[in-house]
Amino acid sequence: MQIKELQENGALIDPESVKQACQLILECKGKVVCSGMGKSGLIAQKLAATFSSTGTPAFFLHPGESLHGDLGVVQPDDLILLLAKSGESDEVVQMLQVIRKMGNKVISILGNPNSSAGRMSTVIVRASVSREADSLNLAPTASTTVSLVVGDALATAVSEQKGFQPENFALYHPAGQLGKRLLLKVEDLLDASV
Protein backbone atom coordinates (compact mmCIF):
# COMPACT_ATOMS: atom_id res chain seq x y z
CA MET A 1 0.00 0.00 0.00
CA GLN A 2 2.77 2.46 0.88
CA ILE A 3 4.54 1.87 -2.44
CA LYS A 4 1.27 2.42 -4.32
CA GLU A 5 0.65 5.67 -2.45
CA LEU A 6 4.22 6.85 -3.10
CA GLN A 7 3.78 6.20 -6.81
CA GLU A 8 0.43 7.97 -6.92
CA ASN A 9 1.61 10.90 -4.80
CA GLY A 10 4.63 11.39 -7.05
CA ALA A 11 2.28 12.33 -9.86
CA LEU A 12 0.52 14.85 -7.59
CA ILE A 13 3.62 16.68 -6.37
CA ASP A 14 4.05 20.02 -8.07
CA PRO A 15 7.74 20.37 -9.04
CA GLU A 16 7.46 24.14 -8.68
CA SER A 17 6.39 23.86 -5.03
CA VAL A 18 9.35 21.55 -4.33
CA LYS A 19 11.68 24.04 -6.03
CA GLN A 20 10.21 26.91 -3.98
CA ALA A 21 10.54 24.91 -0.76
CA CYS A 22 14.19 24.10 -1.51
CA GLN A 23 14.88 27.75 -2.30
CA LEU A 24 13.36 28.91 1.00
CA ILE A 25 15.49 26.41 2.90
CA LEU A 26 18.63 27.47 1.02
CA GLU A 27 17.88 31.14 1.78
CA CYS A 28 17.14 30.49 5.47
CA LYS A 29 19.63 32.40 7.62
CA GLY A 30 18.41 30.77 10.82
CA LYS A 31 17.36 27.22 11.56
CA VAL A 32 14.71 25.00 10.04
CA VAL A 33 12.10 24.38 12.72
CA CYS A 34 10.40 21.05 11.98
CA SER A 35 7.00 20.53 13.53
CA GLY A 36 4.03 18.21 13.44
CA MET A 37 1.47 16.61 15.73
CA GLY A 38 1.11 12.90 16.45
CA LYS A 39 2.72 10.59 13.91
CA SER A 40 3.51 13.58 11.68
CA GLY A 41 5.48 14.94 14.63
CA LEU A 42 7.55 11.77 14.79
CA ILE A 43 8.38 12.14 11.10
CA ALA A 44 9.20 15.83 11.69
CA GLN A 45 11.65 14.80 14.44
CA LYS A 46 13.39 12.45 12.02
CA LEU A 47 13.55 15.17 9.35
CA ALA A 48 15.08 17.65 11.81
CA ALA A 49 17.82 15.08 12.45
CA THR A 50 18.32 14.48 8.72
CA PHE A 51 18.55 18.18 7.92
CA SER A 52 21.01 18.73 10.77
CA SER A 53 23.29 15.86 9.78
CA THR A 54 23.33 16.95 6.14
CA GLY A 55 24.34 20.57 6.66
CA THR A 56 21.11 22.43 7.41
CA PRO A 57 20.72 23.33 11.10
CA ALA A 58 17.31 22.17 12.28
CA PHE A 59 15.39 21.18 15.38
CA PHE A 60 11.96 19.84 16.31
CA LEU A 61 9.25 21.95 17.94
CA HIS A 62 6.18 20.18 19.33
CA PRO A 63 3.01 22.17 18.46
CA GLY A 64 1.43 21.56 21.88
CA GLU A 65 4.52 22.65 23.80
CA SER A 66 4.98 25.59 21.45
CA LEU A 67 1.74 27.07 22.78
CA HIS A 68 3.02 26.86 26.35
CA GLY A 69 6.16 28.94 25.95
CA ASP A 70 8.32 26.98 23.53
CA LEU A 71 7.56 29.37 20.66
CA GLY A 72 10.27 31.46 22.31
CA VAL A 73 12.88 29.30 20.57
CA VAL A 74 11.70 30.49 17.15
CA GLN A 75 13.84 33.38 15.95
CA PRO A 76 13.03 35.87 13.15
CA ASP A 77 15.38 34.19 10.63
CA ASP A 78 14.05 30.68 11.27
CA LEU A 79 11.94 28.79 8.74
CA ILE A 80 9.09 26.50 9.77
CA LEU A 81 8.72 23.08 8.13
CA LEU A 82 5.32 21.69 9.10
CA LEU A 83 4.11 18.15 8.49
CA ALA A 84 0.40 17.40 8.78
CA LYS A 85 -2.10 15.04 7.24
CA SER A 86 -5.31 16.98 7.89
CA GLY A 87 -3.80 20.39 8.57
CA GLU A 88 -6.63 20.97 11.04
CA SER A 89 -5.24 19.83 14.42
CA ASP A 90 -6.02 22.54 16.97
CA GLU A 91 -2.42 22.75 18.21
CA VAL A 92 -1.03 23.06 14.68
CA VAL A 93 -3.53 25.74 13.66
CA GLN A 94 -2.99 27.77 16.85
CA MET A 95 0.80 27.50 16.50
CA LEU A 96 0.66 28.69 12.88
CA GLN A 97 -1.55 31.64 13.83
CA VAL A 98 1.15 32.84 16.22
CA ILE A 99 3.97 32.07 13.77
CA ARG A 100 2.21 34.20 11.15
CA LYS A 101 2.16 37.09 13.62
CA MET A 102 5.87 36.51 14.23
CA GLY A 103 6.51 36.81 10.48
CA ASN A 104 8.25 33.47 9.86
CA LYS A 105 7.81 31.69 6.54
CA VAL A 106 6.18 28.26 6.57
CA ILE A 107 6.73 25.29 4.28
CA SER A 108 4.03 22.70 4.80
CA ILE A 109 4.11 19.08 3.68
CA LEU A 110 0.37 18.47 3.75
CA GLY A 111 -2.09 15.73 3.04
CA ASN A 112 -4.81 18.38 2.73
CA PRO A 113 -3.51 21.47 0.90
CA ASN A 114 -6.89 23.22 1.32
CA SER A 115 -6.71 23.04 5.11
CA SER A 116 -6.33 25.81 7.68
CA ALA A 117 -2.60 25.00 7.82
CA GLY A 118 -2.42 25.24 4.05
CA ARG A 119 -3.98 28.70 4.08
CA MET A 120 -1.30 29.88 6.52
CA SER A 121 1.62 28.40 4.58
CA THR A 122 4.11 30.19 2.36
CA VAL A 123 4.71 27.05 0.27
CA ILE A 124 2.73 23.81 0.24
CA VAL A 125 4.20 20.51 -0.89
CA ARG A 126 1.30 18.14 -1.35
CA ALA A 127 1.65 14.73 0.33
CA SER A 128 -1.84 13.29 -0.08
CA VAL A 129 -2.80 9.63 0.03
CA SER A 130 -6.00 7.97 -1.10
CA ARG A 131 -5.89 5.48 1.77
CA GLU A 132 -3.78 4.34 4.69
CA ALA A 133 -2.14 0.90 4.72
CA ASP A 134 -4.10 -0.52 7.65
CA SER A 135 -7.37 -2.42 7.14
CA LEU A 136 -9.36 0.32 8.88
CA ASN A 137 -7.85 3.09 6.72
CA LEU A 138 -7.17 5.05 9.91
CA ALA A 139 -3.62 4.55 11.22
CA PRO A 140 -1.10 7.02 9.79
CA THR A 141 0.94 4.61 7.68
CA ALA A 142 0.96 5.47 3.99
CA SER A 143 0.60 9.18 4.82
CA THR A 144 3.64 9.18 7.11
CA THR A 145 5.66 7.24 4.53
CA VAL A 146 4.85 9.82 1.84
CA SER A 147 5.68 12.72 4.20
CA LEU A 148 8.99 11.09 5.12
CA VAL A 149 9.97 10.57 1.49
CA VAL A 150 9.05 14.15 0.55
CA GLY A 151 10.97 15.53 3.54
CA ASP A 152 14.03 13.40 2.83
CA ALA A 153 13.93 14.54 -0.80
CA LEU A 154 13.97 18.18 0.33
CA ALA A 155 16.85 17.55 2.75
CA THR A 156 18.99 15.74 0.20
CA ALA A 157 18.27 18.26 -2.58
CA VAL A 158 19.24 21.14 -0.30
CA SER A 159 22.35 19.30 0.89
CA GLU A 160 23.43 18.75 -2.70
CA GLN A 161 22.82 22.41 -3.57
CA LYS A 162 24.98 23.44 -0.61
CA GLY A 163 27.82 21.24 -1.86
CA PHE A 164 27.74 19.09 1.27
CA GLN A 165 30.63 16.59 1.14
CA PRO A 166 31.53 13.36 2.97
CA GLU A 167 34.01 15.24 5.19
CA ASN A 168 31.18 17.54 6.29
CA PHE A 169 28.99 14.54 7.06
CA ALA A 170 31.85 12.94 9.02
CA LEU A 171 32.18 16.07 11.15
CA TYR A 172 28.50 15.92 12.14
CA HIS A 173 28.37 12.11 12.39
CA PRO A 174 31.66 10.88 13.88
CA ALA A 175 30.25 7.81 15.66
CA GLY A 176 28.84 4.50 14.48
CA GLN A 177 29.64 2.69 11.27
CA LEU A 178 29.03 5.79 9.13
CA GLY A 179 31.51 7.85 11.12
CA LYS A 180 34.02 5.02 11.20
CA ARG A 181 33.77 4.52 7.46
CA LEU A 182 34.28 8.23 6.79
CA LEU A 183 36.97 8.94 9.38
CA LEU A 184 39.07 5.78 9.58
CA LYS A 185 42.48 6.08 7.93
CA VAL A 186 44.92 3.32 6.98
CA GLU A 187 47.37 4.43 9.67
CA ASP A 188 44.60 3.96 12.25
CA LEU A 189 44.54 0.27 11.34
CA LEU A 190 48.28 -0.25 11.61
CA ASP A 191 49.67 -1.46 14.90
CA ALA A 192 51.84 1.30 16.39
CA SER A 193 54.37 -1.30 17.62
CA VAL A 194 55.15 -2.67 14.14
mmCIF file of C-alpha atoms in Angstrom, residues 3-192:
data_model
loop_
_atom_site.group_PDB
_atom_site.id
_atom_site.type_symbol
_atom_site.label_atom_id
_atom_site.label_comp_id
_atom_site.label_asym_id
_atom_site.label_seq_id
_atom_site.Cartn_x
_atom_site.Cartn_y
_atom_site.Cartn_z
ATOM 1 C CA ILE A 3 4.540 1.872 -2.445
ATOM 2 C CA LYS A 4 1.272 2.424 -4.319
ATOM 3 C CA GLU A 5 0.653 5.675 -2.445
ATOM 4 C CA LEU A 6 4.215 6.854 -3.104
ATOM 5 C CA GLN A 7 3.783 6.197 -6.814
ATOM 6 C CA GLU A 8 0.429 7.970 -6.916
ATOM 7 C CA ASN A 9 1.612 10.898 -4.799
ATOM 8 C CA GLY A 10 4.630 11.391 -7.046
ATOM 9 C CA ALA A 11 2.279 12.332 -9.858
ATOM 10 C CA LEU A 12 0.516 14.854 -7.587
ATOM 11 C CA ILE A 13 3.618 16.677 -6.374
ATOM 12 C CA ASP A 14 4.053 20.020 -8.066
ATOM 13 C CA PRO A 15 7.739 20.366 -9.037
ATOM 14 C CA GLU A 16 7.462 24.144 -8.681
ATOM 15 C CA SER A 17 6.393 23.864 -5.026
ATOM 16 C CA VAL A 18 9.353 21.552 -4.328
ATOM 17 C CA LYS A 19 11.680 24.044 -6.027
ATOM 18 C CA GLN A 20 10.210 26.913 -3.979
ATOM 19 C CA ALA A 21 10.544 24.910 -0.756
ATOM 20 C CA CYS A 22 14.188 24.101 -1.506
ATOM 21 C CA GLN A 23 14.882 27.752 -2.297
ATOM 22 C CA LEU A 24 13.357 28.913 0.999
ATOM 23 C CA ILE A 25 15.491 26.407 2.904
ATOM 24 C CA LEU A 26 18.630 27.471 1.021
ATOM 25 C CA GLU A 27 17.883 31.139 1.782
ATOM 26 C CA CYS A 28 17.144 30.488 5.465
ATOM 27 C CA LYS A 29 19.629 32.405 7.618
ATOM 28 C CA GLY A 30 18.411 30.767 10.821
ATOM 29 C CA LYS A 31 17.363 27.219 11.558
ATOM 30 C CA VAL A 32 14.710 24.997 10.038
ATOM 31 C CA VAL A 33 12.098 24.384 12.724
ATOM 32 C CA CYS A 34 10.400 21.055 11.977
ATOM 33 C CA SER A 35 6.996 20.529 13.528
ATOM 34 C CA GLY A 36 4.026 18.210 13.442
ATOM 35 C CA MET A 37 1.471 16.612 15.733
ATOM 36 C CA GLY A 38 1.114 12.902 16.453
ATOM 37 C CA LYS A 39 2.723 10.587 13.906
ATOM 38 C CA SER A 40 3.510 13.584 11.680
ATOM 39 C CA GLY A 41 5.475 14.943 14.629
ATOM 40 C CA LEU A 42 7.546 11.775 14.788
ATOM 41 C CA ILE A 43 8.382 12.142 11.100
ATOM 42 C CA ALA A 44 9.204 15.828 11.690
ATOM 43 C CA GLN A 45 11.654 14.799 14.437
ATOM 44 C CA LYS A 46 13.389 12.451 12.018
ATOM 45 C CA LEU A 47 13.545 15.170 9.346
ATOM 46 C CA ALA A 48 15.079 17.645 11.812
ATOM 47 C CA ALA A 49 17.820 15.085 12.448
ATOM 48 C CA THR A 50 18.321 14.477 8.725
ATOM 49 C CA PHE A 51 18.548 18.185 7.915
ATOM 50 C CA SER A 52 21.014 18.735 10.772
ATOM 51 C CA SER A 53 23.291 15.863 9.782
ATOM 52 C CA THR A 54 23.327 16.948 6.138
ATOM 53 C CA GLY A 55 24.340 20.567 6.660
ATOM 54 C CA THR A 56 21.110 22.431 7.406
ATOM 55 C CA PRO A 57 20.722 23.326 11.102
ATOM 56 C CA ALA A 58 17.309 22.172 12.279
ATOM 57 C CA PHE A 59 15.392 21.179 15.379
ATOM 58 C CA PHE A 60 11.960 19.838 16.306
ATOM 59 C CA LEU A 61 9.251 21.946 17.940
ATOM 60 C CA HIS A 62 6.177 20.183 19.334
ATOM 61 C CA PRO A 63 3.014 22.168 18.459
ATOM 62 C CA GLY A 64 1.434 21.565 21.884
ATOM 63 C CA GLU A 65 4.519 22.647 23.798
ATOM 64 C CA SER A 66 4.981 25.595 21.446
ATOM 65 C CA LEU A 67 1.739 27.071 22.785
ATOM 66 C CA HIS A 68 3.023 26.859 26.354
ATOM 67 C CA GLY A 69 6.157 28.941 25.947
ATOM 68 C CA ASP A 70 8.321 26.975 23.527
ATOM 69 C CA LEU A 71 7.562 29.367 20.661
ATOM 70 C CA GLY A 72 10.266 31.457 22.306
ATOM 71 C CA VAL A 73 12.882 29.298 20.567
ATOM 72 C CA VAL A 74 11.702 30.489 17.149
ATOM 73 C CA GLN A 75 13.836 33.380 15.948
ATOM 74 C CA PRO A 76 13.027 35.867 13.147
ATOM 75 C CA ASP A 77 15.376 34.194 10.627
ATOM 76 C CA ASP A 78 14.046 30.679 11.268
ATOM 77 C CA LEU A 79 11.936 28.791 8.740
ATOM 78 C CA ILE A 80 9.086 26.500 9.774
ATOM 79 C CA LEU A 81 8.718 23.075 8.127
ATOM 80 C CA LEU A 82 5.317 21.689 9.097
ATOM 81 C CA LEU A 83 4.113 18.147 8.490
ATOM 82 C CA ALA A 84 0.405 17.401 8.776
ATOM 83 C CA LYS A 85 -2.104 15.036 7.244
ATOM 84 C CA SER A 86 -5.312 16.976 7.888
ATOM 85 C CA GLY A 87 -3.804 20.386 8.572
ATOM 86 C CA GLU A 88 -6.629 20.969 11.038
ATOM 87 C CA SER A 89 -5.239 19.835 14.423
ATOM 88 C CA ASP A 90 -6.015 22.542 16.970
ATOM 89 C CA GLU A 91 -2.421 22.747 18.212
ATOM 90 C CA VAL A 92 -1.030 23.065 14.680
ATOM 91 C CA VAL A 93 -3.533 25.739 13.656
ATOM 92 C CA GLN A 94 -2.989 27.769 16.847
ATOM 93 C CA MET A 95 0.796 27.504 16.500
ATOM 94 C CA LEU A 96 0.665 28.692 12.884
ATOM 95 C CA GLN A 97 -1.545 31.636 13.827
ATOM 96 C CA VAL A 98 1.154 32.838 16.220
ATOM 97 C CA ILE A 99 3.968 32.074 13.775
ATOM 98 C CA ARG A 100 2.215 34.198 11.146
ATOM 99 C CA LYS A 101 2.155 37.089 13.617
ATOM 100 C CA MET A 102 5.869 36.512 14.225
ATOM 101 C CA GLY A 103 6.510 36.814 10.479
ATOM 102 C CA ASN A 104 8.252 33.473 9.862
ATOM 103 C CA LYS A 105 7.812 31.690 6.541
ATOM 104 C CA VAL A 106 6.181 28.259 6.574
ATOM 105 C CA ILE A 107 6.733 25.291 4.278
ATOM 106 C CA SER A 108 4.026 22.699 4.799
ATOM 107 C CA ILE A 109 4.106 19.083 3.678
ATOM 108 C CA LEU A 110 0.373 18.468 3.751
ATOM 109 C CA GLY A 111 -2.091 15.731 3.043
ATOM 110 C CA ASN A 112 -4.810 18.377 2.731
ATOM 111 C CA PRO A 113 -3.513 21.470 0.901
ATOM 112 C CA ASN A 114 -6.893 23.224 1.316
ATOM 113 C CA SER A 115 -6.714 23.040 5.113
ATOM 114 C CA SER A 116 -6.328 25.808 7.676
ATOM 115 C CA ALA A 117 -2.601 24.997 7.820
ATOM 116 C CA GLY A 118 -2.425 25.239 4.047
ATOM 117 C CA ARG A 119 -3.984 28.701 4.080
ATOM 118 C CA MET A 120 -1.300 29.875 6.523
ATOM 119 C CA SER A 121 1.625 28.396 4.578
ATOM 120 C CA THR A 122 4.106 30.189 2.359
ATOM 121 C CA VAL A 123 4.706 27.055 0.271
ATOM 122 C CA ILE A 124 2.725 23.810 0.241
ATOM 123 C CA VAL A 125 4.197 20.510 -0.891
ATOM 124 C CA ARG A 126 1.301 18.139 -1.351
ATOM 125 C CA ALA A 127 1.648 14.732 0.328
ATOM 126 C CA SER A 128 -1.837 13.292 -0.082
ATOM 127 C CA VAL A 129 -2.796 9.632 0.035
ATOM 128 C CA SER A 130 -5.996 7.966 -1.096
ATOM 129 C CA ARG A 131 -5.889 5.480 1.775
ATOM 130 C CA GLU A 132 -3.777 4.340 4.691
ATOM 131 C CA ALA A 133 -2.141 0.899 4.716
ATOM 132 C CA ASP A 134 -4.103 -0.522 7.651
ATOM 133 C CA SER A 135 -7.366 -2.419 7.144
ATOM 134 C CA LEU A 136 -9.364 0.322 8.880
ATOM 135 C CA ASN A 137 -7.854 3.089 6.722
ATOM 136 C CA LEU A 138 -7.167 5.050 9.913
ATOM 137 C CA ALA A 139 -3.623 4.552 11.224
ATOM 138 C CA PRO A 140 -1.103 7.021 9.785
ATOM 139 C CA THR A 141 0.943 4.610 7.683
ATOM 140 C CA ALA A 142 0.957 5.471 3.993
ATOM 141 C CA SER A 143 0.604 9.179 4.818
ATOM 142 C CA THR A 144 3.643 9.176 7.108
ATOM 143 C CA THR A 145 5.656 7.245 4.532
ATOM 144 C CA VAL A 146 4.852 9.816 1.837
ATOM 145 C CA SER A 147 5.681 12.717 4.196
ATOM 146 C CA LEU A 148 8.994 11.095 5.119
ATOM 147 C CA VAL A 149 9.968 10.565 1.487
ATOM 148 C CA VAL A 150 9.051 14.149 0.549
ATOM 149 C CA GLY A 151 10.974 15.533 3.544
ATOM 150 C CA ASP A 152 14.033 13.397 2.832
ATOM 151 C CA ALA A 153 13.926 14.536 -0.799
ATOM 152 C CA LEU A 154 13.966 18.181 0.334
ATOM 153 C CA ALA A 155 16.852 17.550 2.748
ATOM 154 C CA THR A 156 18.990 15.740 0.195
ATOM 155 C CA ALA A 157 18.268 18.255 -2.584
ATOM 156 C CA VAL A 158 19.245 21.143 -0.301
ATOM 157 C CA SER A 159 22.348 19.304 0.892
ATOM 158 C CA GLU A 160 23.428 18.748 -2.695
ATOM 159 C CA GLN A 161 22.825 22.410 -3.574
ATOM 160 C CA LYS A 162 24.976 23.440 -0.610
ATOM 161 C CA GLY A 163 27.815 21.244 -1.855
ATOM 162 C CA PHE A 164 27.743 19.087 1.271
ATOM 163 C CA GLN A 165 30.634 16.593 1.140
ATOM 164 C CA PRO A 166 31.534 13.356 2.968
ATOM 165 C CA GLU A 167 34.006 15.238 5.187
ATOM 166 C CA ASN A 168 31.175 17.542 6.295
ATOM 167 C CA PHE A 169 28.993 14.542 7.063
ATOM 168 C CA ALA A 170 31.846 12.938 9.022
ATOM 169 C CA LEU A 171 32.175 16.072 11.149
ATOM 170 C CA TYR A 172 28.495 15.915 12.136
ATOM 171 C CA HIS A 173 28.367 12.113 12.389
ATOM 172 C CA PRO A 174 31.664 10.876 13.879
ATOM 173 C CA ALA A 175 30.245 7.808 15.660
ATOM 174 C CA GLY A 176 28.840 4.504 14.475
ATOM 175 C CA GLN A 177 29.644 2.695 11.269
ATOM 176 C CA LEU A 178 29.030 5.789 9.134
ATOM 177 C CA GLY A 179 31.508 7.849 11.118
ATOM 178 C CA LYS A 180 34.016 5.023 11.204
ATOM 179 C CA ARG A 181 33.770 4.517 7.456
ATOM 180 C CA LEU A 182 34.276 8.231 6.795
ATOM 181 C CA LEU A 183 36.968 8.943 9.385
ATOM 182 C CA LEU A 184 39.066 5.783 9.578
ATOM 183 C CA LYS A 185 42.475 6.076 7.928
ATOM 184 C CA VAL A 186 44.915 3.319 6.982
ATOM 185 C CA GLU A 187 47.367 4.431 9.673
ATOM 186 C CA ASP A 188 44.596 3.960 12.248
ATOM 187 C CA LEU A 189 44.539 0.274 11.336
ATOM 188 C CA LEU A 190 48.280 -0.248 11.609
ATOM 189 C CA ASP A 191 49.671 -1.456 14.903
ATOM 190 C CA ALA A 192 51.840 1.297 16.392
#
